[in-house]
């Protein structure tokens, strides 16, 4: 026996084997027999009658028989018989010892049994009388109850072990959701639009992401420049630049940067009366450098569901793209619970106000820090929102993750930009915005008119009399639209 303590407690042991196995295979898998016996020239001698069984023989006809192991000589075990399963793939791994004392795990169960007397050749050659094993009936019932489960597990292991690494790889690939696939034409279109995405830098260091919205105006989040922005003077207190070409680490030094003007075109970072956080900044670039096309002409409204793509500079690194799926407002709580169950000690629960906020677009992305200001595209390559943040935490492995991420709809930001530039008298910015044609602008204007009429903005009334507006046909038409009043409908009542 491998464990000498076990030999003192039992005179006989039961070995379980599969039909089609050799004696050597069964003893090897059992694990309790000293491995020397499997290497030396040993045979099984039957107790009830004369006859010997070699280690290479099959166990099929040995059910219920009792043997003792005899060492014929110290030579090596003879070669297996032709057709032997000695090296077959069905052999399971040898059980590992549980510690330094050499104790083995419990014997594995199978469909046949054989009782082996472990007397050595030094003991008396006389055949010992058969007697009942202590608690044998109880042991047998216990083994039978576990037999079917063990057999199923073994068969499963055998099937899996026969799969090559290549097969396992393809099993994973074939299991992917086809909805995550993008058409080649969509990828090409996004790559073209990605030229307008930039990295925002403060004093040469990455601070966030952004994109050219129209003309020479870059849109990013207000919190990206919040710490260097003066509300009273509307000036930036530090040097701000953007770069549109940072797509590889080799371009770190050679990538061309564009200077941002000190005066900010428009800025909002506050919570309005409805509890909605306005968080955006419109930065004006200095003239003199060639710029990509603005994305305003590709503007679209936020879809209710489906796939989206975010392009930006997560982690302050090179430009990246992340395809993901929209999480509808009704499913946000379920998405958060999934993260929370896995990281209860790390996550602070997201507030109920977020779950109920149907204005923001929510999703699950890998874009974390320094990706604020990235444009969000829908399945038709329309810019529908601006990636703004998420509820971040640090997991047990000290890795930064986020429970759920969100973006502000571009339609709401456009409305806020128009209100702001009219209020501050930046009609030059408004004029450049109006010069960018988009079929969806009319719907934005109609929504904005409802806001202006409802809140009675005096800035729109006063702007109609401004000399700059009067001398510009485009601006004049714009403010005339807001000065129109709907005529009451007269109804004949009998």
Coordinates of C-alpha atoms in Angstrom, one line a residue:
X1 CA 0.0 0.0 0.0
X2 CA 1.1 3.6 -0.6
X3 CA -0.1 4.5 2.8
X4 CA 1.3 2.2 5.5
X5 CA -1.3 3.4 8.0
X6 CA -4.1 2.2 5.7
X7 CA -2.5 -1.3 5.6
X8 CA -2.9 -1.6 9.3
X9 CA -6.6 -0.7 9.3
X10 CA -7.7 -3.0 6.4
X11 CA -6.8 -6.5 5.4
X12 CA -8.6 -6.2 2.1
X13 CA -9.6 -3.3 -0.2
X14 CA -12.1 -3.1 -3.1
X15 CA -10.9 -1.8 -6.4
X16 CA -13.4 -0.4 -8.9
X17 CA -12.7 -0.5 -12.7
X18 CA -14.3 0.1 -16.1
X19 CA -14.9 -2.8 -18.5
X20 CA -12.2 -2.6 -21.1
X21 CA -9.6 -1.4 -18.7
X22 CA -6.5 -3.5 -17.8
X23 CA -5.6 -4.5 -14.3
X24 CA -2.7 -2.1 -14.3
X25 CA -4.9 0.8 -15.3
X26 CA -7.4 0.1 -12.6
X27 CA -4.8 -0.2 -9.9
X28 CA -3.0 3.0 -11.1
X29 CA -6.2 5.0 -11.1
X30 CA -7.2 3.7 -7.7
X31 CA -4.1 5.3 -6.3
X32 CA -3.8 3.3 -3.1
X33 CA -1.4 0.7 -4.4
X34 CA 2.4 1.3 -4.1
X35 CA 3.6 2.4 -7.6
X36 CA 6.5 -0.1 -7.3
X37 CA 4.0 -2.9 -7.9
X38 CA 3.1 -1.2 -11.2
X39 CA 6.7 -1.1 -12.3
X40 CA 7.9 -4.6 -11.2
X41 CA 6.9 -7.9 -12.7
X42 CA 3.8 -8.7 -10.5
X43 CA 0.7 -10.8 -11.1
X44 CA -2.6 -11.3 -9.4
X45 CA -3.1 -14.8 -7.8
X46 CA -6.7 -15.8 -7.3
X47 CA -7.5 -17.0 -3.7
X48 CA -10.4 -19.3 -4.4
X49 CA -8.7 -21.3 -7.2
X50 CA -5.3 -21.6 -8.8
X51 CA -4.5 -19.3 -11.6
X52 CA -2.7 -16.0 -12.2
X53 CA -3.8 -12.8 -13.9
X54 CA -1.2 -10.5 -15.5
X55 CA -1.3 -6.8 -15.1
X56 CA -2.0 -6.4 -18.8
X57 CA -5.1 -8.5 -18.7
X58 CA -8.6 -6.9 -19.0
X59 CA -10.8 -6.7 -15.9
X60 CA -14.0 -7.8 -17.7
X61 CA -14.1 -11.3 -16.2
X62 CA -12.7 -10.4 -12.7
X63 CA -15.9 -9.0 -11.1
X64 CA -16.3 -10.2 -7.5
X65 CA -13.1 -12.2 -7.4
X66 CA -10.5 -11.9 -4.7
X67 CA -6.7 -11.8 -5.4
X68 CA -3.4 -11.4 -3.7
X69 CA -0.5 -9.6 -5.5
X70 CA 2.6 -11.7 -6.1
X71 CA 6.0 -10.4 -7.1
X72 CA 7.4 -12.8 -9.7
X73 CA 10.8 -11.0 -9.9
X74 CA 12.2 -7.5 -9.7
X75 CA 12.4 -7.0 -13.4
X76 CA 10.3 -4.4 -15.1
X77 CA 6.7 -5.0 -15.9
X78 CA 6.4 -6.7 -19.3
X79 CA 5.1 -4.9 -22.3
X80 CA 1.3 -4.6 -22.7
X81 CA -0.4 -7.1 -24.8
X82 CA -1.3 -6.1 -28.3
X83 CA -4.4 -3.9 -28.3
X84 CA -4.0 -2.9 -24.7
X85 CA -5.6 0.3 -23.4
X86 CA -2.6 1.1 -21.3
X87 CA -1.9 4.4 -23.0
X88 CA -5.4 5.2 -24.1
X89 CA -6.8 8.8 -23.8
X90 CA -9.6 7.5 -21.5
X91 CA -7.2 7.2 -18.6
X92 CA -7.9 9.8 -16.0
X93 CA -5.2 11.8 -14.2
X94 CA -3.7 10.2 -11.1
X95 CA -5.2 11.5 -7.9
X96 CA -2.9 13.9 -6.0
X97 CA -1.9 13.4 -2.4
X98 CA -3.5 15.6 0.2
X99 CA -0.4 16.3 2.1
X100 CA 3.1 15.1 3.2
X101 CA 1.7 12.0 4.9
X102 CA 0.8 10.6 1.5
X103 CA -2.9 10.1 2.1
X104 CA -4.8 9.7 -1.1
X105 CA -8.3 10.8 -1.9
X106 CA -11.3 8.4 -1.9
X107 CA -11.3 5.7 -4.6
X108 CA -13.3 6.6 -7.7
X109 CA -16.3 4.6 -8.5
X110 CA -17.0 2.6 -11.6
X111 CA -19.2 -0.2 -13.0
X112 CA -17.3 -3.3 -11.8
X113 CA -15.5 -4.3 -8.6
X114 CA -12.8 -6.6 -7.5
X115 CA -11.4 -7.4 -4.1
X116 CA -7.6 -7.6 -3.9
X117 CA -5.7 -9.2 -1.0
X118 CA -2.5 -7.1 -0.5
X119 CA -0.4 -9.9 1.1
X120 CA 3.1 -9.9 -0.1
X121 CA 5.2 -13.0 -1.0
X122 CA 6.8 -12.8 2.5
X123 CA 3.5 -13.8 4.1
X124 CA 2.2 -17.3 4.4
X125 CA 1.3 -18.8 1.0
X126 CA -1.7 -20.5 2.5
X127 CA -5.0 -19.2 1.2
X128 CA -6.8 -17.1 3.9
X129 CA -10.4 -17.8 4.6
X130 CA -13.0 -15.4 3.2
X131 CA -14.9 -13.3 5.6
X132 CA -17.3 -10.3 5.5
X133 CA -15.8 -6.8 5.4
X134 CA -16.8 -4.6 8.3
X135 CA -19.7 -2.3 7.3
X136 CA -19.5 -3.6 3.8
X137 CA -23.3 -3.3 3.2
X138 CA -23.3 0.4 4.3
X139 CA -20.2 1.1 2.1
X140 CA -21.8 -0.6 -0.9
X141 CA -25.0 1.4 -0.6
X142 CA -23.1 4.6 -0.3
X143 CA -21.0 3.8 -3.4
X144 CA -24.0 2.9 -5.4
X145 CA -25.7 6.2 -4.6
X146 CA -22.7 8.1 -6.0
X147 CA -22.0 5.8 -8.9
X148 CA -24.2 7.5 -11.6
X149 CA -23.0 11.0 -10.8
X150 CA -19.3 10.0 -10.9
X151 CA -19.7 8.1 -14.2
X152 CA -21.3 11.2 -15.8
X153 CA -18.5 13.4 -14.6
X154 CA -15.8 11.1 -15.8
X155 CA -17.4 10.8 -19.3
X156 CA -17.6 14.6 -19.5
X157 CA -13.9 15.0 -18.5
X158 CA -12.9 12.4 -21.1
X159 CA -14.8 14.3 -23.9
X160 CA -13.4 17.6 -23.0
X161 CA -9.8 16.3 -22.7
X162 CA -10.0 15.1 -26.3
X163 CA -10.6 18.6 -27.7
X164 CA -7.6 20.3 -29.0
X165 CA -6.6 23.9 -28.1
X166 CA -7.7 24.9 -31.6
X167 CA -11.1 23.3 -31.1
X168 CA -11.6 25.1 -27.8
X169 CA -10.7 28.4 -29.4
X170 CA -13.3 28.0 -32.1
X171 CA -15.9 26.9 -29.5
X172 CA -15.4 30.3 -27.9
X173 CA -15.5 32.2 -31.2
X174 CA -18.6 30.5 -32.4
X175 CA -20.4 31.3 -29.1
X176 CA -20.1 35.1 -29.6
X177 CA -23.2 37.2 -30.1
X178 CA -23.5 38.1 -33.7
X179 CA -25.1 41.4 -32.8
X180 CA -21.6 42.7 -31.7
X181 CA -20.4 42.5 -35.3
X182 CA -20.1 45.7 -37.4
X183 CA -20.5 45.9 -41.2
X184 CA -17.3 46.8 -42.9
X185 CA -18.8 49.8 -44.5
X186 CA -19.8 51.0 -41.0
X187 CA -16.3 50.6 -39.7
X188 CA -14.9 52.5 -42.7
X189 CA -17.4 55.3 -42.2
X190 CA -16.5 55.5 -38.5
X191 CA -12.8 55.6 -39.3
X192 CA -13.4 58.5 -41.5
X193 CA -15.4 60.4 -38.9
X194 CA -12.8 59.6 -36.2
X195 CA -10.5 62.2 -37.9
X196 CA -12.7 64.8 -36.1
X197 CA -12.1 63.3 -32.7
X198 CA -9.3 65.0 -30.6
X199 CA -7.5 64.8 -27.3
X200 CA -7.8 67.8 -25.1
X201 CA -4.5 68.7 -23.3
X202 CA -3.8 71.1 -20.5
X203 CA -0.2 72.3 -20.4
X204 CA 0.7 69.4 -22.6
X205 CA -0.9 66.7 -20.5
X206 CA -4.0 64.7 -21.4
X207 CA -7.1 66.1 -19.8
X208 CA -10.0 64.6 -21.8
X209 CA -11.4 64.0 -25.2
X210 CA -13.5 66.1 -27.6
X211 CA -14.6 66.5 -31.2
X212 CA -14.8 69.2 -33.8
X213 CA -18.5 70.2 -33.8
X214 CA -18.6 72.8 -36.5
X215 CA -16.2 75.3 -38.1
X216 CA -13.3 75.8 -35.6
X217 CA -15.3 74.9 -32.4
X218 CA -14.5 71.8 -30.3
X219 CA -17.0 70.3 -28.0
X220 CA -16.0 68.6 -24.7
X221 CA -17.2 68.2 -21.2
X222 CA -17.3 71.2 -18.9
X223 CA -15.6 69.3 -16.1
X224 CA -12.6 68.7 -18.4
X225 CA -11.6 72.5 -18.0
X226 CA -13.6 73.3 -14.9
X227 CA -10.6 73.8 -12.7
X228 CA -8.9 76.3 -15.0
X229 CA -12.1 78.2 -16.2
X230 CA -12.9 81.6 -14.7
X231 CA -16.7 82.1 -14.7
X232 CA -16.5 85.9 -14.5
X233 CA -14.1 86.5 -17.4
X234 CA -15.0 83.4 -19.3
X235 CA -11.2 82.8 -19.7
X236 CA -9.0 79.7 -19.4
X237 CA -6.2 80.1 -16.8
X238 CA -3.9 77.5 -18.4
X239 CA -2.6 76.6 -21.8
X240 CA -5.0 74.3 -23.6
X241 CA -4.4 72.5 -26.9
X242 CA -6.0 69.8 -28.9
X243 CA -4.6 67.1 -31.3
X244 CA -6.5 65.2 -33.8
X245 CA -3.8 62.7 -34.9
X246 CA -2.7 60.9 -31.7
X247 CA -3.4 57.4 -32.9
X248 CA -0.1 55.6 -32.0
X249 CA 2.6 56.0 -29.3
X250 CA 5.1 56.7 -32.1
X251 CA 3.3 60.0 -32.7
X252 CA 3.7 61.3 -29.1
X253 CA 6.3 63.9 -30.1
X254 CA 5.5 64.4 -33.7
X255 CA 1.7 64.7 -33.5
X256 CA 0.6 68.3 -34.4
X257 CA -1.3 70.3 -31.8
X258 CA -3.8 73.1 -32.3
X259 CA -3.9 76.0 -29.8
X260 CA -7.2 76.8 -28.1
X261 CA -8.2 80.4 -27.6
X262 CA -8.1 81.7 -24.1
X263 CA -11.7 83.0 -24.3
X264 CA -14.2 80.1 -24.1
X265 CA -17.0 80.3 -26.7
X266 CA -19.7 78.8 -24.4
X267 CA -19.6 76.9 -21.1
X268 CA -22.0 75.2 -18.7
X269 CA -21.4 73.1 -15.7
X270 CA -24.3 73.3 -13.3
X271 CA -27.5 71.5 -12.4
X272 CA -30.6 73.1 -13.8
X273 CA -34.0 73.6 -12.1
X274 CA -35.2 70.1 -13.2
X275 CA -32.1 68.5 -11.6
X276 CA -30.4 67.8 -14.9
X277 CA -26.6 68.3 -15.0
X278 CA -25.4 70.6 -17.8
X279 CA -21.8 69.6 -18.5
X280 CA -20.2 70.9 -21.7
X281 CA -17.7 73.4 -23.0
X282 CA -17.4 74.8 -26.5
X283 CA -13.7 75.7 -27.1
X284 CA -12.6 77.9 -30.0
X285 CA -9.5 77.0 -31.9
X286 CA -7.0 79.6 -33.1
X287 CA -7.0 80.1 -36.9
X288 CA -4.2 79.2 -39.3
X289 CA -4.2 75.4 -39.3
X290 CA -6.1 72.9 -41.4
X291 CA -8.9 71.2 -39.6
X292 CA -11.1 68.1 -40.3
X293 CA -14.8 68.4 -41.0
X294 CA -17.1 69.1 -38.1
X295 CA -19.5 66.4 -37.0
X296 CA -22.6 68.6 -36.6
X297 CA -23.8 67.7 -40.1
X298 CA -23.9 64.1 -38.9
X299 CA -26.0 65.0 -35.9
X300 CA -28.8 62.6 -34.9
X301 CA -31.2 61.9 -32.0
X302 CA -30.6 59.3 -29.3
X303 CA -32.0 55.9 -30.2
X304 CA -34.0 53.9 -27.7
X305 CA -32.0 50.7 -28.1
X306 CA -29.4 49.1 -30.2
X307 CA -25.6 49.3 -30.8
X308 CA -23.5 52.4 -30.4
X309 CA -19.8 53.3 -30.8
X310 CA -17.6 55.6 -28.7
X311 CA -14.4 57.1 -30.1
X312 CA -12.0 58.9 -27.9
X313 CA -8.8 58.8 -25.8
X314 CA -9.5 56.6 -22.7
X315 CA -6.8 56.6 -20.1
X316 CA -5.1 59.5 -21.8
X317 CA -3.8 57.2 -24.4
X318 CA -4.1 56.8 -28.2
X319 CA -7.4 57.2 -30.0
X320 CA -9.6 54.1 -29.6
X321 CA -13.1 52.9 -30.5
X322 CA -15.5 50.8 -28.3
X323 CA -18.7 49.3 -29.8
X324 CA -21.3 48.6 -27.0
X325 CA -25.0 48.4 -26.5
X326 CA -27.5 50.9 -25.0
X327 CA -28.9 50.0 -21.6
X328 CA -32.5 51.2 -21.6
X329 CA -33.6 53.1 -18.5
X330 CA -35.8 50.2 -17.3
X331 CA -32.7 47.9 -17.3
X332 CA -30.2 50.1 -15.6
X333 CA -30.9 48.7 -12.1
X334 CA -30.4 45.2 -13.3
X335 CA -27.1 46.1 -15.0
X336 CA -25.8 47.8 -11.8
X337 CA -26.8 44.8 -9.6
X338 CA -24.7 42.5 -11.8
X339 CA -21.6 44.6 -10.9
X340 CA -22.6 45.0 -7.3
X341 CA -23.0 41.3 -6.6
X342 CA -19.4 40.8 -7.8
X343 CA -17.9 43.8 -5.9
X344 CA -20.1 44.5 -2.9
X345 CA -17.3 45.9 -0.8
X346 CA -16.1 48.3 -3.6
X347 CA -19.3 49.8 -5.0
X348 CA -21.4 52.5 -3.6
X349 CA -25.0 52.1 -4.9
X350 CA -26.0 54.4 -7.7
X351 CA -28.6 57.0 -6.7
X352 CA -32.2 56.5 -7.6
X353 CA -32.1 59.8 -9.5
X354 CA -29.9 58.2 -12.1
X355 CA -32.2 55.3 -12.6
X356 CA -35.1 57.7 -13.2
X357 CA -33.1 60.1 -15.5
X358 CA -34.3 59.3 -18.9
X359 CA -32.5 62.2 -20.6
X360 CA -29.0 60.6 -20.4
X361 CA -27.9 57.7 -22.6
X362 CA -26.6 54.7 -20.5
X363 CA -24.4 51.8 -21.6
X364 CA -21.5 49.7 -20.4
X365 CA -18.1 50.7 -21.9
X366 CA -14.3 50.4 -21.1
X367 CA -13.9 54.2 -21.6
X368 CA -13.1 55.6 -18.2
X369 CA -10.8 58.5 -17.2
X370 CA -9.7 61.1 -19.8
X371 CA -12.4 59.9 -22.2
X372 CA -14.9 62.5 -21.2
X373 CA -16.0 64.5 -24.3
X374 CA -15.9 61.5 -26.7
X375 CA -18.6 61.5 -29.4
X376 CA -21.1 58.6 -29.3
X377 CA -22.3 57.3 -32.7
X378 CA -25.4 55.2 -33.4
X379 CA -25.6 52.3 -35.8
X380 CA -26.0 54.7 -38.7
X381 CA -22.9 56.7 -37.8
X382 CA -24.9 59.7 -36.5
X383 CA -23.4 61.6 -33.6
X384 CA -26.1 61.3 -31.0
X385 CA -24.4 62.1 -27.6
X386 CA -21.3 63.0 -25.8
X387 CA -19.7 60.5 -23.4
X388 CA -19.5 62.2 -20.0
X389 CA -18.9 59.8 -17.1
X390 CA -19.7 56.8 -15.0
X391 CA -19.8 55.5 -11.5
X392 CA -16.2 54.4 -11.0
X393 CA -14.8 52.1 -8.3
X394 CA -11.6 50.2 -7.6
X395 CA -12.1 46.4 -7.4
X396 CA -10.3 44.0 -5.1
X397 CA -7.4 43.7 -7.7
X398 CA -6.9 47.5 -7.5
X399 CA -8.2 47.8 -11.1
X400 CA -10.4 50.8 -11.9
X401 CA -13.8 49.8 -13.2
X402 CA -17.2 51.5 -13.6
X403 CA -20.7 50.3 -12.6
X404 CA -22.4 52.0 -15.5
X405 CA -21.6 54.8 -17.9
X406 CA -23.6 57.6 -19.5
X407 CA -23.6 60.3 -22.2
X408 CA -25.5 63.6 -22.6
X409 CA -27.7 63.7 -25.8
X410 CA -26.2 66.1 -28.4
X411 CA -29.7 67.5 -29.1
X412 CA -29.9 68.9 -25.5
X413 CA -26.4 70.2 -25.7
X414 CA -27.1 72.1 -28.9
X415 CA -30.2 73.7 -27.4
X416 CA -28.1 74.8 -24.4
X417 CA -25.3 76.1 -26.6
X418 CA -27.8 78.3 -28.6
X419 CA -29.3 79.7 -25.4
X420 CA -25.9 80.5 -24.0
X421 CA -24.4 82.2 -27.0
X422 CA -27.5 84.3 -27.4
X423 CA -27.4 85.3 -23.8
X424 CA -23.7 86.2 -24.0
X425 CA -24.0 88.0 -27.3
X426 CA -21.7 85.6 -29.2
X427 CA -23.6 85.9 -32.5
X428 CA -20.5 85.0 -34.4
X429 CA -20.7 81.5 -32.9
X430 CA -24.4 81.3 -33.6
X431 CA -23.8 82.3 -37.2
X432 CA -21.2 79.6 -37.8
X433 CA -23.6 77.1 -36.2
X434 CA -26.5 78.1 -38.5
X435 CA -24.2 77.8 -41.6
X436 CA -23.9 74.1 -41.0
X437 CA -26.9 72.5 -42.8
X438 CA -28.6 69.5 -41.2
X439 CA -32.1 68.2 -41.8
X440 CA -32.6 67.6 -38.1
X441 CA -31.9 71.2 -37.1
X442 CA -35.5 72.2 -37.7
X443 CA -36.7 69.8 -35.0
X444 CA -34.1 71.2 -32.6
X445 CA -35.3 74.8 -33.4
X446 CA -38.9 73.9 -32.8
X447 CA -38.0 72.3 -29.4
X448 CA -35.9 75.3 -28.5
X449 CA -38.7 77.7 -29.4
X450 CA -41.0 76.0 -26.9
X451 CA -38.3 76.5 -24.2
X452 CA -37.9 80.2 -25.2
X453 CA -41.6 80.9 -25.2
X454 CA -42.2 79.0 -21.9
X455 CA -39.4 80.8 -20.1
X456 CA -39.9 84.2 -21.8
X457 CA -36.2 84.8 -22.5
X458 CA -35.7 88.5 -23.0
X459 CA -32.3 87.9 -24.6
X460 CA -34.1 86.6 -27.8
X461 CA -36.4 89.7 -27.9
X462 CA -33.5 92.1 -27.5
X463 CA -31.3 90.3 -30.1
X464 CA -33.8 91.1 -32.8
X465 CA -32.9 94.8 -32.5
X466 CA -29.1 94.1 -32.4
X467 CA -27.2 95.8 -35.3
X468 CA -25.1 92.7 -36.0
X469 CA -28.3 90.7 -36.3
X470 CA -30.0 93.3 -38.5
X471 CA -27.1 93.3 -40.9
X472 CA -26.9 89.5 -41.3
X473 CA -29.7 87.7 -43.2
X474 CA -29.1 84.4 -41.6
X475 CA -29.2 85.7 -38.0
X476 CA -32.2 87.9 -38.8
X477 CA -34.2 85.0 -40.2
X478 CA -33.3 83.0 -37.1
X479 CA -34.6 85.5 -34.6
X480 CA -37.7 86.2 -36.6
X481 CA -38.6 82.6 -36.2
X482 CA -38.5 83.0 -32.4
X483 CA -40.5 86.2 -32.5
X484 CA -43.4 84.5 -34.3
X485 CA -46.5 83.8 -32.3
X486 CA -49.0 81.2 -33.1
X487 CA -52.4 82.6 -34.0
X488 CA -55.3 81.4 -31.9
X489 CA -57.6 78.9 -33.6
X490 CA -61.2 80.1 -33.9
X491 CA -63.8 77.4 -33.6
X492 CA -67.5 77.6 -34.4
X493 CA -69.6 76.3 -31.5
X494 CA -73.3 75.6 -32.1

